[in-house]
Coordinates of C-alpha atoms and ligand atoms in Angstrom, one line a residue:
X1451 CA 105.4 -63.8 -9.7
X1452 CA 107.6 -66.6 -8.1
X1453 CA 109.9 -68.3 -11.0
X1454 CA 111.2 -71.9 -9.9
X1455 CA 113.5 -74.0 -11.9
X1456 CA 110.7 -76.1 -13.0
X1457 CA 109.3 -73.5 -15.1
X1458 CA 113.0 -72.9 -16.9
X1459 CA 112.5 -75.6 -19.7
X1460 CA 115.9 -76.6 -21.3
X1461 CA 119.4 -74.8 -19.9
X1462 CA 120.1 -78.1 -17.9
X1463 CA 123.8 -77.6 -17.7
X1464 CA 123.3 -73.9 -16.3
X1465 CA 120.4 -75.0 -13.8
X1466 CA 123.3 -77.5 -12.2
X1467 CA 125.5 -74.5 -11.5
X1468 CA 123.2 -72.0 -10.5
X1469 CA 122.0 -74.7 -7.8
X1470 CA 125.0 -73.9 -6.1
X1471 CA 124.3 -70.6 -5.7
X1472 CA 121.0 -71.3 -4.6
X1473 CA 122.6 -73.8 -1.7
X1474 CA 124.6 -70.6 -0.9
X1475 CA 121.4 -68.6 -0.5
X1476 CA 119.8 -72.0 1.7
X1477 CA 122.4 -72.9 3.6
X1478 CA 125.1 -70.6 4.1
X1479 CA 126.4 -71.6 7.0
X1480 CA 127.4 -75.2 5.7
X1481 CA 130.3 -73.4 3.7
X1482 CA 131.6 -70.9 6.3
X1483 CA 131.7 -73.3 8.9
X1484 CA 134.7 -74.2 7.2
X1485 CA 136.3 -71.1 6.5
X1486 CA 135.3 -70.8 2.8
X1487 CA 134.1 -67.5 1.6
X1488 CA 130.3 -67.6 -0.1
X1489 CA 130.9 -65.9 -3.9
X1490 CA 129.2 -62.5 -3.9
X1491 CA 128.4 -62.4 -8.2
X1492 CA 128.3 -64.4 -10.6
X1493 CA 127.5 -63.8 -14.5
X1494 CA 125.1 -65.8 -16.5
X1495 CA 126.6 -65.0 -20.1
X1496 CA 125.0 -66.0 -23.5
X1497 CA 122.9 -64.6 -26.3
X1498 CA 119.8 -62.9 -26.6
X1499 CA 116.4 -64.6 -25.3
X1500 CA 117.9 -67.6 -23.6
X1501 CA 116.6 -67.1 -20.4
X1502 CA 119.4 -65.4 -18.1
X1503 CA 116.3 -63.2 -16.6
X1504 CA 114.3 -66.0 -15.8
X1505 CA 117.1 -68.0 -14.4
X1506 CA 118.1 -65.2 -12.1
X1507 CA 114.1 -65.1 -10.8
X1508 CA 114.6 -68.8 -10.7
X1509 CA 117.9 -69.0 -8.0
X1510 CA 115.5 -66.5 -6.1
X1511 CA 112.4 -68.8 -6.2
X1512 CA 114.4 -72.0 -5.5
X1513 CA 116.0 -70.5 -2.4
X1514 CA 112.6 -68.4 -1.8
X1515 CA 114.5 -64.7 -1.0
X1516 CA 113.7 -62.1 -2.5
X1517 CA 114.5 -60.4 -5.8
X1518 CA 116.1 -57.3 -6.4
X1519 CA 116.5 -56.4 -10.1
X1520 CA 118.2 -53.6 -12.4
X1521 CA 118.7 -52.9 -15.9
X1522 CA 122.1 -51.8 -17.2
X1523 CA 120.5 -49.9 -20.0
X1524 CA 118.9 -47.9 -17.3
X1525 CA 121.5 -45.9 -17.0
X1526 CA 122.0 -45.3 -20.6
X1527 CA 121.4 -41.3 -20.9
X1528 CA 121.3 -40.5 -17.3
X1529 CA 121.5 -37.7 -15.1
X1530 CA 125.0 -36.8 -13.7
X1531 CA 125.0 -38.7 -10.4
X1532 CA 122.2 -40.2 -10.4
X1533 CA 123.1 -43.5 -11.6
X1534 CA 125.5 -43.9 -9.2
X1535 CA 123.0 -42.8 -6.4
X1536 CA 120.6 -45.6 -7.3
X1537 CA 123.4 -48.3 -7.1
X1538 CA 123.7 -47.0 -3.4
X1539 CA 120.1 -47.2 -2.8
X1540 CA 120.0 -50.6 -4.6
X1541 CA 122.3 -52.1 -2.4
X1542 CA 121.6 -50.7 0.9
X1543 CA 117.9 -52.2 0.3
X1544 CA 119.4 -55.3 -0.7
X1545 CA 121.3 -55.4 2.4
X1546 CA 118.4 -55.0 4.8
X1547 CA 116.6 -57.7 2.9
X1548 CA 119.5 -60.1 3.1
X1549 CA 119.6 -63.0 2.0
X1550 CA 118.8 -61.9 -1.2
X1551 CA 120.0 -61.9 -4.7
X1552 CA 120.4 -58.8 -7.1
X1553 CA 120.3 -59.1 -10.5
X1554 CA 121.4 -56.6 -13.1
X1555 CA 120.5 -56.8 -16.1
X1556 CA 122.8 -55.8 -19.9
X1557 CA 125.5 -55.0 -17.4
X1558 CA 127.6 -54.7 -20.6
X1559 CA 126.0 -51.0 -20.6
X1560 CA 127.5 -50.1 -17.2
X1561 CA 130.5 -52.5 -16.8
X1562 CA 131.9 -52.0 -21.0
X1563 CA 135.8 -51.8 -20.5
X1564 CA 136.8 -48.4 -19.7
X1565 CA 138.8 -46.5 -22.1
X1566 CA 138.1 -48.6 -24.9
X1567 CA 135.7 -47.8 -28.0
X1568 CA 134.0 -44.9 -26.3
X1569 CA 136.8 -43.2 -24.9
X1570 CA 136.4 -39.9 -26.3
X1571 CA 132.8 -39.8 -25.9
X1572 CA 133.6 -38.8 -22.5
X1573 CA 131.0 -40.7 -20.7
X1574 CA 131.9 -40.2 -17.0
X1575 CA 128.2 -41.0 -15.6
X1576 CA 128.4 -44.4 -17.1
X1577 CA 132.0 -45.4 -15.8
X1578 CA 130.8 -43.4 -12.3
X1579 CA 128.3 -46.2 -12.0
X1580 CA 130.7 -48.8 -12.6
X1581 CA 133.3 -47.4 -9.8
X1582 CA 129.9 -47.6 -8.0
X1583 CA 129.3 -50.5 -8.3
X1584 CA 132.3 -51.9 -8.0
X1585 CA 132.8 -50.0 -4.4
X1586 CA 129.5 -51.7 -3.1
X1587 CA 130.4 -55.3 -4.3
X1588 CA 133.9 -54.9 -2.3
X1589 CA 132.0 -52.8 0.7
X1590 CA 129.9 -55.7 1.8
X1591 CA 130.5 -58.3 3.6
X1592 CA 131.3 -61.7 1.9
X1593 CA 129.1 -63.3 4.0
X1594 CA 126.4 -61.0 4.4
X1595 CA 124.1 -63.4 2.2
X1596 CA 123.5 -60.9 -0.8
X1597 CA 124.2 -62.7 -4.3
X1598 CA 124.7 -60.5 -7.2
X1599 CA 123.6 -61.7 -10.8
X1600 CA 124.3 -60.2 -13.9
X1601 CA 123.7 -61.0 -17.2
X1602 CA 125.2 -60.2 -20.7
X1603 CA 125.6 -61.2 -24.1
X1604 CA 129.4 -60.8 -24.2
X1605 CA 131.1 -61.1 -21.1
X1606 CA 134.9 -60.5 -23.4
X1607 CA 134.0 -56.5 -23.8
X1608 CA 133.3 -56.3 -20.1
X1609 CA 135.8 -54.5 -17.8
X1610 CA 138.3 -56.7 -16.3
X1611 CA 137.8 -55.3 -12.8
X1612 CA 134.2 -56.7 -12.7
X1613 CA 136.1 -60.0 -13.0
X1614 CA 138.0 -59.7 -10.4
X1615 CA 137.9 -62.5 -7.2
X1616 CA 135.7 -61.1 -4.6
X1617 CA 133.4 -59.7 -7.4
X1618 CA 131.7 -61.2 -10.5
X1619 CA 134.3 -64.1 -10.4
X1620 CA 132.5 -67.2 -12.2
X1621 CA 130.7 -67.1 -15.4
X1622 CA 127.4 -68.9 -16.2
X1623 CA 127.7 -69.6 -19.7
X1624 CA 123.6 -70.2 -21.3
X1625 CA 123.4 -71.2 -25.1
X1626 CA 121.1 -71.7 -28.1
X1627 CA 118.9 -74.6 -26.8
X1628 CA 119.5 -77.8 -29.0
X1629 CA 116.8 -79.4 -31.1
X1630 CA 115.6 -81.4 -27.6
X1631 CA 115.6 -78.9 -25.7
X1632 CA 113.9 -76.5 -28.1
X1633 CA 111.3 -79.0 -27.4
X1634 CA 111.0 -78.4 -24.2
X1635 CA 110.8 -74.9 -24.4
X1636 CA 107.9 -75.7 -26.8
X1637 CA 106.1 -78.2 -24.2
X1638 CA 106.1 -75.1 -21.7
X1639 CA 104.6 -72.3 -24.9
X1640 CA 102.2 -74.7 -26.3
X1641 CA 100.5 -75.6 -22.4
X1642 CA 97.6 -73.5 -22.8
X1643 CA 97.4 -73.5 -26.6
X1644 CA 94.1 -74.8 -28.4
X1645 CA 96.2 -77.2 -30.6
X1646 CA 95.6 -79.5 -33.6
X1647 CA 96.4 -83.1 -33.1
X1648 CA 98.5 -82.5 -36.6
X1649 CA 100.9 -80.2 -34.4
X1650 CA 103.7 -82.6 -33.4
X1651 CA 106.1 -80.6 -31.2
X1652 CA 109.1 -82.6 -32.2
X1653 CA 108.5 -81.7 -35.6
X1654 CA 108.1 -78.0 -34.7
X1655 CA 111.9 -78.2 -32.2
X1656 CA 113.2 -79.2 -36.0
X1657 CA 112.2 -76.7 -38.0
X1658 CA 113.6 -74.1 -35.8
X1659 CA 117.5 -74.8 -35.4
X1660 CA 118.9 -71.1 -33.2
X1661 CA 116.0 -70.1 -32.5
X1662 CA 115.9 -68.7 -28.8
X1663 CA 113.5 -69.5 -26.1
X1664 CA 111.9 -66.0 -26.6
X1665 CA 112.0 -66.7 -30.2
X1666 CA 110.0 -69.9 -29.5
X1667 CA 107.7 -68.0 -27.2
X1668 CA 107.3 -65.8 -29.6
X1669 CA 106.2 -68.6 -32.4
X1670 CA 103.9 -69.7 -30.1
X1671 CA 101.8 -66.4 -29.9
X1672 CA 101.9 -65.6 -33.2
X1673 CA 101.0 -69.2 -34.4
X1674 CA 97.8 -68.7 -32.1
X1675 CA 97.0 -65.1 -33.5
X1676 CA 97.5 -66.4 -36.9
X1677 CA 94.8 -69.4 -36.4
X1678 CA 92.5 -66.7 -34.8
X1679 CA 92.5 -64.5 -38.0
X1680 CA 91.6 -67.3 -40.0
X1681 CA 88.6 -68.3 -37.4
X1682 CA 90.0 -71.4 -36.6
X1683 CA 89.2 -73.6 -33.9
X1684 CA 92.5 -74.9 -32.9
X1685 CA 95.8 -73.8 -34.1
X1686 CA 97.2 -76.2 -36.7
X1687 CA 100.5 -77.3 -38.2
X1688 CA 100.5 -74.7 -40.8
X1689 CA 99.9 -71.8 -38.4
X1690 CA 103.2 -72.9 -36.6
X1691 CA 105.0 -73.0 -40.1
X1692 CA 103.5 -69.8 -41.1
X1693 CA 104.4 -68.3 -37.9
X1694 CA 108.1 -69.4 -38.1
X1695 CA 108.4 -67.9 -41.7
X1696 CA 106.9 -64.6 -40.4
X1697 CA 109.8 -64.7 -37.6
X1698 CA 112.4 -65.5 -39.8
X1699 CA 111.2 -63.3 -42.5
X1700 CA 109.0 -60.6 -41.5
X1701 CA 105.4 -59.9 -42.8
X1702 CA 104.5 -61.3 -45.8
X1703 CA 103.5 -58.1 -48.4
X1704 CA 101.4 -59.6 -50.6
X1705 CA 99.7 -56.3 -52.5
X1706 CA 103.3 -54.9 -53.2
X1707 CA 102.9 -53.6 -56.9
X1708 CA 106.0 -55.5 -58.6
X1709 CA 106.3 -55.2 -62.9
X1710 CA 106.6 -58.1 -64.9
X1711 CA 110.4 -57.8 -65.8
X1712 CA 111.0 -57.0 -61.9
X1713 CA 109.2 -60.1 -61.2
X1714 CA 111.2 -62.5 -64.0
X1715 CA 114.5 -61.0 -62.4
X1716 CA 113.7 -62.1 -58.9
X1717 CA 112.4 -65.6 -60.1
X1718 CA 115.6 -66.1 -61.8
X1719 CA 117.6 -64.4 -59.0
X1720 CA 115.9 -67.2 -56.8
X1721 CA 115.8 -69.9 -59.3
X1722 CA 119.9 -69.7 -59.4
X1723 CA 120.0 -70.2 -55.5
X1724 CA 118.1 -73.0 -55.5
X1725 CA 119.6 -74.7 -58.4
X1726 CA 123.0 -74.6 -57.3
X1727 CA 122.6 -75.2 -54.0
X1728 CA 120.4 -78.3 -54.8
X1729 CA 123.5 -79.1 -56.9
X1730 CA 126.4 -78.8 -54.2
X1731 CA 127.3 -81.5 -52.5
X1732 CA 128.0 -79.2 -49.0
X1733 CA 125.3 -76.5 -49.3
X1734 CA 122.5 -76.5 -47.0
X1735 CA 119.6 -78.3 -47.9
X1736 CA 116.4 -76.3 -49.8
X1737 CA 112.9 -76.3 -48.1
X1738 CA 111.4 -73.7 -50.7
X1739 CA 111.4 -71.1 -52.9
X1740 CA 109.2 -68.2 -53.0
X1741 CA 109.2 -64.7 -55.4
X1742 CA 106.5 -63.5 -52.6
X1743 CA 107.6 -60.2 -51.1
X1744 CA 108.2 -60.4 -47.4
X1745 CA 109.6 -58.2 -45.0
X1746 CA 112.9 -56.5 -46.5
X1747 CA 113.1 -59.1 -49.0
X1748 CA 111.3 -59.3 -52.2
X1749 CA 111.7 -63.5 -52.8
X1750 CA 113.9 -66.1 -50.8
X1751 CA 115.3 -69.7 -51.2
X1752 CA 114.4 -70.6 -47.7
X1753 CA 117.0 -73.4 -46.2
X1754 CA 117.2 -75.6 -43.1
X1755 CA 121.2 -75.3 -42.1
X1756 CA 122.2 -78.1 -39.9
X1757 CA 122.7 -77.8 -36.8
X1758 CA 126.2 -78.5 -36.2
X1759 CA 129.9 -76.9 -34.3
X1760 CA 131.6 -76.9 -36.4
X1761 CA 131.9 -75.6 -40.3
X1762 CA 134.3 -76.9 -42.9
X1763 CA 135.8 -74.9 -45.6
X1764 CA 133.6 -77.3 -48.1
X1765 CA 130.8 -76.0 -46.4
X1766 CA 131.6 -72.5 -46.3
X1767 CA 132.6 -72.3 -50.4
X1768 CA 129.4 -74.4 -51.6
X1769 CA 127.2 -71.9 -49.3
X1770 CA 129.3 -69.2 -50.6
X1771 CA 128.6 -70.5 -54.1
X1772 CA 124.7 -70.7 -53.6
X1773 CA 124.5 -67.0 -52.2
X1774 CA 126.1 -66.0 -55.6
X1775 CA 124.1 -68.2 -57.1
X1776 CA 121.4 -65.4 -57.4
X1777 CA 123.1 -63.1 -59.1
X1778 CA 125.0 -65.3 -61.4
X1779 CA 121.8 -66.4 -62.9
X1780 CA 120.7 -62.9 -63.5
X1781 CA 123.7 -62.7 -65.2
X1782 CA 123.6 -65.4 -67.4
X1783 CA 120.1 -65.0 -68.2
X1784 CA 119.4 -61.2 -69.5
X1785 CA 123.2 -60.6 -69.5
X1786 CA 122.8 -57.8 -66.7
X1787 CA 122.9 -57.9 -62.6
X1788 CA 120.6 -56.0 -60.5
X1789 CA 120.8 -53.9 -57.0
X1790 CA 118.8 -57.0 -56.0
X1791 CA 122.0 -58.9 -54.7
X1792 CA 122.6 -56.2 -52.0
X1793 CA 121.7 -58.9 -49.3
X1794 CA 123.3 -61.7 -50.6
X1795 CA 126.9 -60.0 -51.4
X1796 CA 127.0 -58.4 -48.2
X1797 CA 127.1 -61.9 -46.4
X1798 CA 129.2 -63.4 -49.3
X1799 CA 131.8 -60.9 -48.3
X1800 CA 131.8 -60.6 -44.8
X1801 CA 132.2 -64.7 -44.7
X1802 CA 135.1 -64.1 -47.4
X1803 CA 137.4 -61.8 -44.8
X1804 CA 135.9 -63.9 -41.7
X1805 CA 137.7 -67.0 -43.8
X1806 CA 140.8 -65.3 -44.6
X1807 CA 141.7 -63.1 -42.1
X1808 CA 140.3 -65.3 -39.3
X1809 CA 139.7 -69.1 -39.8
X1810 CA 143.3 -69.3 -41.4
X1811 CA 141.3 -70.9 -45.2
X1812 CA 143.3 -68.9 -47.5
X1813 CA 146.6 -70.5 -48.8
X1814 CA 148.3 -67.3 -48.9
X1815 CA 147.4 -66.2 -45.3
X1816 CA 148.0 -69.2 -44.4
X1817 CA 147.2 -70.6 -40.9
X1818 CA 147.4 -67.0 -38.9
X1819 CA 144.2 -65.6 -37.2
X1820 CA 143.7 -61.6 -37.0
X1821 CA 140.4 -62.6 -35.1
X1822 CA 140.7 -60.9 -31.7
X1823 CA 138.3 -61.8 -28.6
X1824 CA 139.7 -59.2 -26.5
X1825 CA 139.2 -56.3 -28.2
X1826 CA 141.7 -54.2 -27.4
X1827 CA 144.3 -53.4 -30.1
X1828 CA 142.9 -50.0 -29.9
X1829 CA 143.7 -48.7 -33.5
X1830 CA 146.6 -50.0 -35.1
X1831 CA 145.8 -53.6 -36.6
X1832 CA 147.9 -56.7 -35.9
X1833 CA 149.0 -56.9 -39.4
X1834 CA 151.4 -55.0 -41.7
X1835 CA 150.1 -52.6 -44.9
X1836 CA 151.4 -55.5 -46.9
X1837 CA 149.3 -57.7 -45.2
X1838 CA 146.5 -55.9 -45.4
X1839 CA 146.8 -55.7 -49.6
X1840 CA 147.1 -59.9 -49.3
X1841 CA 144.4 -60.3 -47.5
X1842 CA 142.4 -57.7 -49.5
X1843 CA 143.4 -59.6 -52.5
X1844 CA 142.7 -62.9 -51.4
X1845 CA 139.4 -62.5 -50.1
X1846 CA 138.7 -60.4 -53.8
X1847 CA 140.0 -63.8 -55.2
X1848 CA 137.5 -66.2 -53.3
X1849 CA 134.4 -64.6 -53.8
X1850 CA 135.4 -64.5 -57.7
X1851 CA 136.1 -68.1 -57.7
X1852 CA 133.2 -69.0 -56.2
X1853 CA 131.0 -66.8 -58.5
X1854 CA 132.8 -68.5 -61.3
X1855 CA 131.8 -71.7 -60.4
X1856 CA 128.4 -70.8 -59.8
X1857 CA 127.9 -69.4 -63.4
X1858 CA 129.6 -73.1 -64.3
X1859 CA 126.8 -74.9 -62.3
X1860 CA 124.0 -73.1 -63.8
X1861 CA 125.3 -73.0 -67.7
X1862 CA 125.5 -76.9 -67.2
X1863 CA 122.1 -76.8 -66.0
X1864 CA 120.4 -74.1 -68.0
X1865 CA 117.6 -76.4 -68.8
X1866 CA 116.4 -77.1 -65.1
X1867 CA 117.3 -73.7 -64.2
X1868 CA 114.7 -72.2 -66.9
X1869 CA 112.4 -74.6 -65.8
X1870 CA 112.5 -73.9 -62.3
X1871 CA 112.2 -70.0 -63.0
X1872 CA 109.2 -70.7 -65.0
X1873 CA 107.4 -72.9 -62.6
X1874 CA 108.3 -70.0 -59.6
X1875 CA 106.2 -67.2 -61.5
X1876 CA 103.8 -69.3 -62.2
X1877 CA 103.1 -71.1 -58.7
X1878 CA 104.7 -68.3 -56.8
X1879 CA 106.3 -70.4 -54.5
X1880 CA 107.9 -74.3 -55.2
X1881 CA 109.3 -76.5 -52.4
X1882 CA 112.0 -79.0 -52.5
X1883 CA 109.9 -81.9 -54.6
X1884 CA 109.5 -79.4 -57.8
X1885 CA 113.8 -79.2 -57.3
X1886 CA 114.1 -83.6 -57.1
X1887 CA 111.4 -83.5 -59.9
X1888 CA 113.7 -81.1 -62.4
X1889 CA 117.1 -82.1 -61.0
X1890 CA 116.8 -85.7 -59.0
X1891 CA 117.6 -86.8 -55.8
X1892 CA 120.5 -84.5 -54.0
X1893 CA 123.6 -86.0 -53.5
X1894 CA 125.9 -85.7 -50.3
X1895 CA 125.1 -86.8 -46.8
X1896 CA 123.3 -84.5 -44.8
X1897 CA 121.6 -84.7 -41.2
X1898 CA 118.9 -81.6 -42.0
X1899 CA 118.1 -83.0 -45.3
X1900 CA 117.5 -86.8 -43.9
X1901 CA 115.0 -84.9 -41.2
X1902 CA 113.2 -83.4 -43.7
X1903 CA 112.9 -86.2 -46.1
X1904 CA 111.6 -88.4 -42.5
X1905 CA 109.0 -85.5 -42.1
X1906 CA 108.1 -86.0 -45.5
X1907 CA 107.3 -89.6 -45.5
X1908 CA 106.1 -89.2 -42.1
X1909 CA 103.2 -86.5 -43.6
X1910 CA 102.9 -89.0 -46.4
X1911 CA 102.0 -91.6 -44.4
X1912 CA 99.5 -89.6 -42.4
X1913 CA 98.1 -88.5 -45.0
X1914 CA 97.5 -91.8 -46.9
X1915 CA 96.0 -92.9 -43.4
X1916 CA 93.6 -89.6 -43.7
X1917 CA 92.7 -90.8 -47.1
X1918 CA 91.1 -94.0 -46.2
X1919 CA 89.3 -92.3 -43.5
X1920 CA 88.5 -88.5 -43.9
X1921 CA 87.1 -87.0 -47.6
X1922 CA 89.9 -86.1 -50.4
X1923 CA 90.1 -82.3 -49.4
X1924 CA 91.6 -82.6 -46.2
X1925 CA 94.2 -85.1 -47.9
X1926 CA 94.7 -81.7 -50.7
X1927 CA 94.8 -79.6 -48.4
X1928 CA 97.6 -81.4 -45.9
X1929 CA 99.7 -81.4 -49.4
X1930 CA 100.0 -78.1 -49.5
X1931 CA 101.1 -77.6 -46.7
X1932 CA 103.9 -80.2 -47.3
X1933 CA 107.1 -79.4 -45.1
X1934 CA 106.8 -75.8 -45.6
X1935 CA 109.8 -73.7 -43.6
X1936 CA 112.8 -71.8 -42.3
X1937 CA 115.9 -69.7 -43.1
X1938 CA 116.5 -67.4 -45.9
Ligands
NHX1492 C1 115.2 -52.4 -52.8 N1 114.9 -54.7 -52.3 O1 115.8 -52.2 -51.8 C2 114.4 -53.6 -53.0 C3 113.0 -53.3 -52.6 C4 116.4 -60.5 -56.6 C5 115.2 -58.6 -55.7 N2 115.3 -51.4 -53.8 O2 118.8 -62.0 -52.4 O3 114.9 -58.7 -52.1 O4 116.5 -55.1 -53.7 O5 117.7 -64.3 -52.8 C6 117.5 -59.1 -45.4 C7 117.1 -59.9 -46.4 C8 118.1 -55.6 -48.6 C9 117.9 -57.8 -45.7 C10 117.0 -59.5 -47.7 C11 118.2 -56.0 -47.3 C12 117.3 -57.7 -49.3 C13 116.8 -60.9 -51.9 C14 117.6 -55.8 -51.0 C15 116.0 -60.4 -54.2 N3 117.0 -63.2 -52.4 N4 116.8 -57.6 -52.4 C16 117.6 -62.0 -52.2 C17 116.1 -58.7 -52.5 C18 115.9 -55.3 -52.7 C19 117.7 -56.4 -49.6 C20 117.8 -57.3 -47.0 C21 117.4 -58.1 -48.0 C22 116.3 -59.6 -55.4 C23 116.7 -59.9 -53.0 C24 116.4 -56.4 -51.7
ZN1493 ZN1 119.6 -63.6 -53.4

């Protein structure tokens, strides 16, 4: 099927530069007319489900050549020889069909720098199919009117000879979309949808900060197979927000057998999140709080992080702070801990040494950054045994610190904190008004916690506007489904 760029919702900055590419492919001979040499590959770089596929069949669509396509990941377990022989045979197709444009897919799995990580695995097919490759993109003509794409999610592990001029020498880089551009991307999924007039897309593009194009796709489809179950007629709000919580978090498991002292653990476990990161000024805001098993997970405090560049340390130790705040309140309340925090210290640590070791936010590391994007130290780390025992001790002295002043936030608010736990195994799940009803308004200023509050007035006011019009269920019912959401 023919992709053009009008179906590639979002990616704006990336559709101007692979435009150029597609002039290439159009009009070849404005450039060598004057002596310049056409580029033969270029990479489109960036994370999973952001569309480097579907821009590729795009640059082929938009200069209407045909489109030759491989997957890296092909090649993964092959044959001695015969990836290598299907590169030829690739490109000697390509060629006949010139102009054209080859695109290879998770070239990370062919083109991974040689001699690094792997290099006693002995995996000579795989670095035969780069040589390959690389003899083919330097065998052709510049100017023979075959493009080469490939994509990858990390173009820094990639060998340095795909880089070269005369081979892959630019880089397309493709990101997250943004909050307007996720609504977009939802414009294009919701097209042939059977939707509610309650589904407001913009609403949808803010409850799903990094989410992925294919993540939103995905949404989408399960939002409609979700509606379907139920024997709906059209798909409404809550099937998108129950569709987004099943993405995030996996299935709901709603018959798993869970005893009553299992079930007080993990309402207090939750309880604690929620009630100190209501409490922090820098945490990220709350949406809800449920002790319903799903997916890996048997209950979450589900939050909606800002979308934002940067982080600062603030950020990082109140968020820290929260994650503990799980099992500090197990603590505090039956005066043991459980396995439960598995998760939650996991995370807690790995942002501890990612702090210390790499964003220079430990005073006695000080500004220094053992984060390496090349990768190629090999074995020996960039930092003495001494080091290592500071930075070891240091990220041991965080952690503690901020599960110090965790157990501090709750003991001060024991009261709320009981109250919250109590109202969670009895309702099963609470969202943010239960926390502003026990604890008050949340301090600090907060972009993600102003949208939700706006969304909250906004289904207030809806609903009120219901009320004069439509019987009192429909008014119940839209309360229940009051700004339900993302993130655990
Ligand atoms: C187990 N699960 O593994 C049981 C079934 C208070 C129970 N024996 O911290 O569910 O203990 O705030 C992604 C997300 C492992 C990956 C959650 C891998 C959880 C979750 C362990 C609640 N909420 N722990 C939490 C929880 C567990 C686990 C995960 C994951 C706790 C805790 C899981
Ligand atoms: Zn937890």
């Amino acid at each position: 099927m023919k992709v053009n760029f009008k179906d590639v919702a979002g990616l704006e900055e990336a559709k101007v530069e692979v435009m150029e590419i597609v002039d290439f492919l159009k009009n070849p001979d404005k450039y060598t007319k004057l002596g310049g040499k056409i580029p033969k590959g270029a990479l489109l770089v960036g994370p999973p489900g952001t569309g480097k596929t579907l821009l590729a069949k795009a640059v082929a669509g938009e200069a209407d050549v045909p489109f030759f396509s491989l997957s890296g990941s092909d090649f993964v377990e092959m044959f001695v020889g015969v990836g290598a022989s299907r590169v030829r045979d690739l490109f000697r197709q390509a060629k006949s069909k010139a102009p054209c444009i080859i695109f290879i897919d998770e070239i990370d799995a062919i083109g991974r720098a040689r001699g690094k990580s792997n290099s006693f695995s002995g995996n000579d097919e795989r670095e035969n199919t780069l040589n390959q490759l690389l003899t083919e993109m330097d065998g052709f003509d510049t100017n023979s009117g075959v493009i080469i794409l490939a994509a990858t999610n990390r173009a820094e592990i990639l060998d340095s000879a795909l880089m070269r001029a005369g081979r892959f020498d630019r880089q397309i880089h493709l990101e997250l979309p943004d909050v307007k551009e996720r609504e977009e991307i939802f414009q294009v999924h919701t097209k042939n949808l059977k939707m509610a007039s309650s589904v407001k897309i913009d609403f949808l593009a803010k409850q799903t900060p990094g989410f992925s194009g294919a993540d939103i796709a995905n949404v989408c489809n399960e939002a409609a197979l979700i509606a379907a179950r139920n024997d709906k007629k059209e798909i409404d709000k809550q099937d998108f927000l129950d569709a987004v919580d099943r993405i995030i978090g996996g299935l709901e498991k709603k018959n798993k057998i869970i005893s009553e002292t299992e079930k007080r653990t993990i309402a207090y476990h939750e309880a604690g999140h929620a009630t100190v990161s209501w409490l922090l000024e820098y945490a990220n805001p709350l949406l809800k709080v449920t002790i319903i098993p799903r997916g890996k997970a048997l209950g979450a405090a589900w939050y909606l992080p800002e979308e934002r560049s940067i982080t600062t340390k603030e950020q990082l130790l109140d968020e820290m702070c929260s994650t503990l705040g799980g099992r500090a309140s197990e603590e505090i309340n039956f005066g043991k801990v459980s396995t439960g925090a598995l998760n939650d210290l996991e995370r807690v640590t790995k942002q501890a040494i990612a702090m210390v070791s790499f964003y220079g936010m430990s005073s006695d590391i000080g500004n220094l950054s053992y984060y390496n994007s090349t990768d190629d130290y090999g074995f020996t780390k960039p930092y003495s045994d001494k080091t290592a025992e500071k930075i070891d001790a240091d990220v041991k002295a965080m952690v503690e610190e901020q599960y110090e002043r965790a157990k501090e936030v709750l003991r001060n608010n024991m009261e709320g904190l009981t109250q919250l736990a109590e109202t969670l195994l009895e309702k099963e799940v609470i969202f943010s008004d239960d926390l502003e009803r026990i604890f008050g308004k949340r301090k600090g200023e907060n972009k993600a916690l102003d949208a939700i509050n706006e969304a909250k007035e906004q289904e207030k006011a809806e609903q009120t506007a219901d009320a004069e019009t439509a019987p009192s269920t429909d008014a119940q019912e839209a309360e229940n489904q009051n700004n339900e959401n993302s993130e655990s």
